[in-house]
Coordinates of C-alpha atoms in Angstrom, one line a residue:
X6 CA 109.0 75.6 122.1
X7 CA 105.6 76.2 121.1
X8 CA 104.7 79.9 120.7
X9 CA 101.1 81.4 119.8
X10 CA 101.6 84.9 118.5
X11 CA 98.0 87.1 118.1
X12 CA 96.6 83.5 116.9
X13 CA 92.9 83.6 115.7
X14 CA 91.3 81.1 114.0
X15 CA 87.7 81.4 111.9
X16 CA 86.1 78.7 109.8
X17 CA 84.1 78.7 106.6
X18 CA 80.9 79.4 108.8
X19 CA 82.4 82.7 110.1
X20 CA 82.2 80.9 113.3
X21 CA 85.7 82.4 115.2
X22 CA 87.2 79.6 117.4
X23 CA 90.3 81.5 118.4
X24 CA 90.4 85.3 119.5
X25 CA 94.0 86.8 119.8
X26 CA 95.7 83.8 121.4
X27 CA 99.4 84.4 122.7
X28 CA 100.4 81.0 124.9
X29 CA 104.4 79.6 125.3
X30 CA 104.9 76.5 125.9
X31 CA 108.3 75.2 126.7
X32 CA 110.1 71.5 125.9
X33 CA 109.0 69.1 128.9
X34 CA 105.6 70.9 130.3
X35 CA 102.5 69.0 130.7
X36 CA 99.7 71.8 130.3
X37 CA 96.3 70.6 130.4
X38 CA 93.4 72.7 128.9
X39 CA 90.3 73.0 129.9
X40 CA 87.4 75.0 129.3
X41 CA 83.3 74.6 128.1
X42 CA 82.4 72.8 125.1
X43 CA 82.8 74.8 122.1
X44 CA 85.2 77.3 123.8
X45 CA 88.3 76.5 121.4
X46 CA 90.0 73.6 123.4
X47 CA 90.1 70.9 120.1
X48 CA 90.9 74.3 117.8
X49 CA 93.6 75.2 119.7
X50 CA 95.3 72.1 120.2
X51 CA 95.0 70.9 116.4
X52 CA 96.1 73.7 115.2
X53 CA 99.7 72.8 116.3
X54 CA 99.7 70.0 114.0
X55 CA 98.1 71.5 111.4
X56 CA 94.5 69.4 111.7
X57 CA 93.4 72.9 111.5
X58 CA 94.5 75.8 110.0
X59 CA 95.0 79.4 111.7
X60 CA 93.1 82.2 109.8
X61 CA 95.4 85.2 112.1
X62 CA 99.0 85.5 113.8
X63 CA 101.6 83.0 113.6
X64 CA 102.1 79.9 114.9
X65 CA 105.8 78.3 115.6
X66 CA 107.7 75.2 116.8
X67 CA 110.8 75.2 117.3
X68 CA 111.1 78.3 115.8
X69 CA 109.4 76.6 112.7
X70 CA 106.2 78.6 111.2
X71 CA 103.9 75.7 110.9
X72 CA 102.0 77.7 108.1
X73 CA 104.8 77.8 106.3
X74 CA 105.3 74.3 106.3
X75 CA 104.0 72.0 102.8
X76 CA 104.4 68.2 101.0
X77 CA 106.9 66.3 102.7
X78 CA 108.3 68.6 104.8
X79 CA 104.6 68.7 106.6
X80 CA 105.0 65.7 106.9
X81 CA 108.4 65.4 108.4
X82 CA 107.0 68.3 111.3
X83 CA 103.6 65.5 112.1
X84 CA 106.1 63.0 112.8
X85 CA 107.6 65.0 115.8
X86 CA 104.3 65.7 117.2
X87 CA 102.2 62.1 118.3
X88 CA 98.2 62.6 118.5
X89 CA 95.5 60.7 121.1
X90 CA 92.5 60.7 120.6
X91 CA 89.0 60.1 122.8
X92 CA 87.9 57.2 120.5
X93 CA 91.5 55.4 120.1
X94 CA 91.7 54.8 116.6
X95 CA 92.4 51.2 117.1
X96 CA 92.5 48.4 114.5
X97 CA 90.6 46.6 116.6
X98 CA 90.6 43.2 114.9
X99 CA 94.3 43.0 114.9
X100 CA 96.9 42.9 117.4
X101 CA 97.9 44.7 119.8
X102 CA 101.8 45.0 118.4
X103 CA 100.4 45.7 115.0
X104 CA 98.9 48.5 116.3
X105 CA 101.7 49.6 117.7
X106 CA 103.8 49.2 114.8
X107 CA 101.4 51.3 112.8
X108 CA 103.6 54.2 113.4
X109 CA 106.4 53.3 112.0
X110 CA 104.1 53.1 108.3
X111 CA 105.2 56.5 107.1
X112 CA 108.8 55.5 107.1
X113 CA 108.5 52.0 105.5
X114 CA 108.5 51.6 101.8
X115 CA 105.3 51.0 100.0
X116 CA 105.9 47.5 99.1
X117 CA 106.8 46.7 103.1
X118 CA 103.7 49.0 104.3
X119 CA 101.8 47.4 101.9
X120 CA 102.4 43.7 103.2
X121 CA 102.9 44.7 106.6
X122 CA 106.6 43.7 106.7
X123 CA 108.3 45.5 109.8
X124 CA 112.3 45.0 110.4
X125 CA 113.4 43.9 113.8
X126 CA 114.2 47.2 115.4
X127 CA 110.4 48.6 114.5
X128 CA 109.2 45.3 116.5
X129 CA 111.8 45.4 119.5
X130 CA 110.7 49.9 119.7
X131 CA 106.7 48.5 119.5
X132 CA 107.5 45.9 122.5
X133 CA 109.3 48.5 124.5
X134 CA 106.7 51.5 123.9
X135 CA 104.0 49.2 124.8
X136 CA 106.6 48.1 128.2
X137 CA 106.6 51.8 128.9
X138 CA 103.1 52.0 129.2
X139 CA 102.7 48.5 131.3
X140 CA 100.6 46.6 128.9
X141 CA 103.8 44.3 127.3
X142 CA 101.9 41.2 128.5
X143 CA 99.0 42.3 125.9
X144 CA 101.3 42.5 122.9
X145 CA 100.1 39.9 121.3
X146 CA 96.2 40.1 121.9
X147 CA 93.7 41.0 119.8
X148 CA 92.9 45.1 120.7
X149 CA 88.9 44.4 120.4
X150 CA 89.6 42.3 123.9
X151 CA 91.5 45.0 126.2
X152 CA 89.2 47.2 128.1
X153 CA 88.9 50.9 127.2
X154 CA 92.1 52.0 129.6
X155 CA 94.2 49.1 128.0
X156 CA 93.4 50.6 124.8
X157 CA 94.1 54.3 125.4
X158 CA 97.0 53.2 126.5
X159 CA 97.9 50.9 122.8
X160 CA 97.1 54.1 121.5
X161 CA 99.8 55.9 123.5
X162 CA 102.6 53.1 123.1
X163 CA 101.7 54.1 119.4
X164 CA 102.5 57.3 119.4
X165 CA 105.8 56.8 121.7
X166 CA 107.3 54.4 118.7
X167 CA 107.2 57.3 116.8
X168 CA 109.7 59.0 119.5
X169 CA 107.8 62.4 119.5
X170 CA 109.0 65.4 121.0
X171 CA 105.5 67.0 121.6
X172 CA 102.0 64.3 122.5
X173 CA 98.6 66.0 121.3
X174 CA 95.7 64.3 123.3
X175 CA 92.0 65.6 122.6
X176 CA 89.9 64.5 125.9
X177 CA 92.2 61.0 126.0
X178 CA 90.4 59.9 129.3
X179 CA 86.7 61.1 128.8
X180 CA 85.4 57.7 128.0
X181 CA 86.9 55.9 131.1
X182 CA 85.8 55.4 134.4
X183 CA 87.5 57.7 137.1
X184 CA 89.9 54.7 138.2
X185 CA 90.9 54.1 134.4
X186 CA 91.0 58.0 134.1
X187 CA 93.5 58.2 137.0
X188 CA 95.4 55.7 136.0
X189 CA 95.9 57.0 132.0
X190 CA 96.4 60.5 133.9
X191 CA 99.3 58.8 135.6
X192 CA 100.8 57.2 132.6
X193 CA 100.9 60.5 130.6
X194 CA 102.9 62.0 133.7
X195 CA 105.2 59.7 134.3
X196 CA 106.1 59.6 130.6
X197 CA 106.4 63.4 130.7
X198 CA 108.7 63.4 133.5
X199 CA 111.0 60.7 132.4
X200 CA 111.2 61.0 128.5
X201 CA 110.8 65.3 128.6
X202 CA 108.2 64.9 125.8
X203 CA 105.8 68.2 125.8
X204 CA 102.3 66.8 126.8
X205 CA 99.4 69.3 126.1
X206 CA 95.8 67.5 126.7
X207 CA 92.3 68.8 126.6
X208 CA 90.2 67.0 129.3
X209 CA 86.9 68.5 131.2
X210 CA 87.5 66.6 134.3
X211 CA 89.2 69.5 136.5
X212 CA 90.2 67.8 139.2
X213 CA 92.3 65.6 137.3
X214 CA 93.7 68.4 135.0
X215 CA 94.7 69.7 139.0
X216 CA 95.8 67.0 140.1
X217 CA 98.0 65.5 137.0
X218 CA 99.3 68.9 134.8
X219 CA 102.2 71.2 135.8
X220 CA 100.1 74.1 134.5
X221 CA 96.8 75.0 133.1
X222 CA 94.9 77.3 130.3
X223 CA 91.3 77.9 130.9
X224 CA 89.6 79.1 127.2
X225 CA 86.7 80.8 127.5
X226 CA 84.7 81.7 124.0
X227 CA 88.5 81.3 122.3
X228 CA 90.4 83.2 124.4
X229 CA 92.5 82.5 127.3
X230 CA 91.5 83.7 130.3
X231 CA 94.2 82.1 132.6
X232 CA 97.4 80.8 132.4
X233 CA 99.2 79.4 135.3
X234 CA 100.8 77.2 137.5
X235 CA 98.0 74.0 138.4
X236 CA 98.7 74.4 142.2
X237 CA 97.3 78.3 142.0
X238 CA 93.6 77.7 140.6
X239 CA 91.0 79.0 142.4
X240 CA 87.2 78.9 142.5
X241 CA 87.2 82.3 141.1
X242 CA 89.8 81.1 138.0
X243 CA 87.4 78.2 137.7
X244 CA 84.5 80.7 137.6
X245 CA 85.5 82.8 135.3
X246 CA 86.9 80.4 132.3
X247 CA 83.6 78.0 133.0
X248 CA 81.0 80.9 133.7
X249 CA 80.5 80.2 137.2
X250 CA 78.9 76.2 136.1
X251 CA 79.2 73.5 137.9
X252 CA 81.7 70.7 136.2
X253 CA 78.5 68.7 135.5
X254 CA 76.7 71.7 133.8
X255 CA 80.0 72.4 131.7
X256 CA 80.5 69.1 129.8
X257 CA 76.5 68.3 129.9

């Protein structure tokens, strides 16, 4: 479980991303955020994993305080939780599997993650996460030559062969067409449903954080001004966490 206790987050700027956020979030949910630009969606989300550090309140996993956490045993806690971003982070003049298998560097010693040299099992984990996301057949393509879905989706067979219990992804489908977007959507629900990994994801198309997530949290100026099953948003919800803009007039 994740659990956000009188959170609050300022940076050096005195700028305050995060106002007295308390949020649960239980093994197996797929929340989706959503939200205007610059209303605390990234904060909020990388502070799980420690990308960012809370300035108020405590912040758990598992019962864990991640504040407390330092060295390896930091390190040990950011292997649990796998992270997607809107760009990919692709090697993309390399292929697809090795990719893949760059999650498995951490564990390897340095003379094998120097050299690249993977055992079997890492290989036979990096074909099936990248089975489990439908792109096997690209395995062994260069990543520069998939289209932008094919990629998102090497960057989230990459983060399943680290077998994480919670999947971070910061606006994972904003740089794909709506059929792409759907489809990536899809992919990060049915992985959710069958392998009970905790999916939070920031996105600012609404209609698919409605149509995809089990539940939502609208942040407004970094705090959270709903929290709630998908199927009961309104236009009023909507109005009030986006200011009563259009979808266009948010993200523009």
């Amino acid at each position: 479980m994740i659990e956000f206790n009188q959170v609050g987050k300022t940076y050096s700027n005195g700028f305050q991303a995060l106002k007295d956020v308390n949020l649960k979030i239980e093994q197996g949910e797929f929340v989706a955020i959503i939200g205007l630009s610059g209303a605390g969606k990234s904060t909020l989300l990388r502070t799980i994993n420690r990308m960012h550090d809370i300035t108020e309140g405590t912040l758990t996993v598992d019962g864990v305080n991640v504040m407390g956490l330092r060295g390896k045993a930091l390190r040990r806690f950011r292997r649990r939780i796998g992270m997607i971003f809107q760009s990919f982070n692709l090697v993309t003049r390399t292929r697809v599997i090795n990719n893949v298998l760059m999650s498995k560097v951490p564990d390897l010693p340095f003379f094998k993650a120097l050299f690249g040299i993977f055992p079997k099992k890492d290989k036979l984990e990096a074909l099936e996460a990248l089975d489990k996301v439908g792109i096997l057949d690209k395995a062994f393509v260069r990543a520069d030559q998939l289209s932008g879905g094919q990629q998102q989706r090497v960057a989230l067979a990459r983060t399943l062969a680290q077998n994480p219990q919670i999947i971070l992804a910061d606006e994972p489908v904003a740089s794909l067409d709506p059929v792409t977007a759907k489809q990536v959507m899809g992919d990060f629900l049915r992985i959710n449903k069958e392998m009970n990994i905790t999916i939070l994801l920031n996105i600012h198309h609404v209609d698919l954080a409605l149509q995809y997530a089990g539940r939502v949290v609208g942040i407004r100026a970094g705090r959270i001004v709903y929290d709630g099953p998908a199927s009961e948003v309104t236009q009023e919800i909507l109005d009030e966490i986006y200011e009563g803009k259009t979808e266009e007039e948010a993200v523009g």
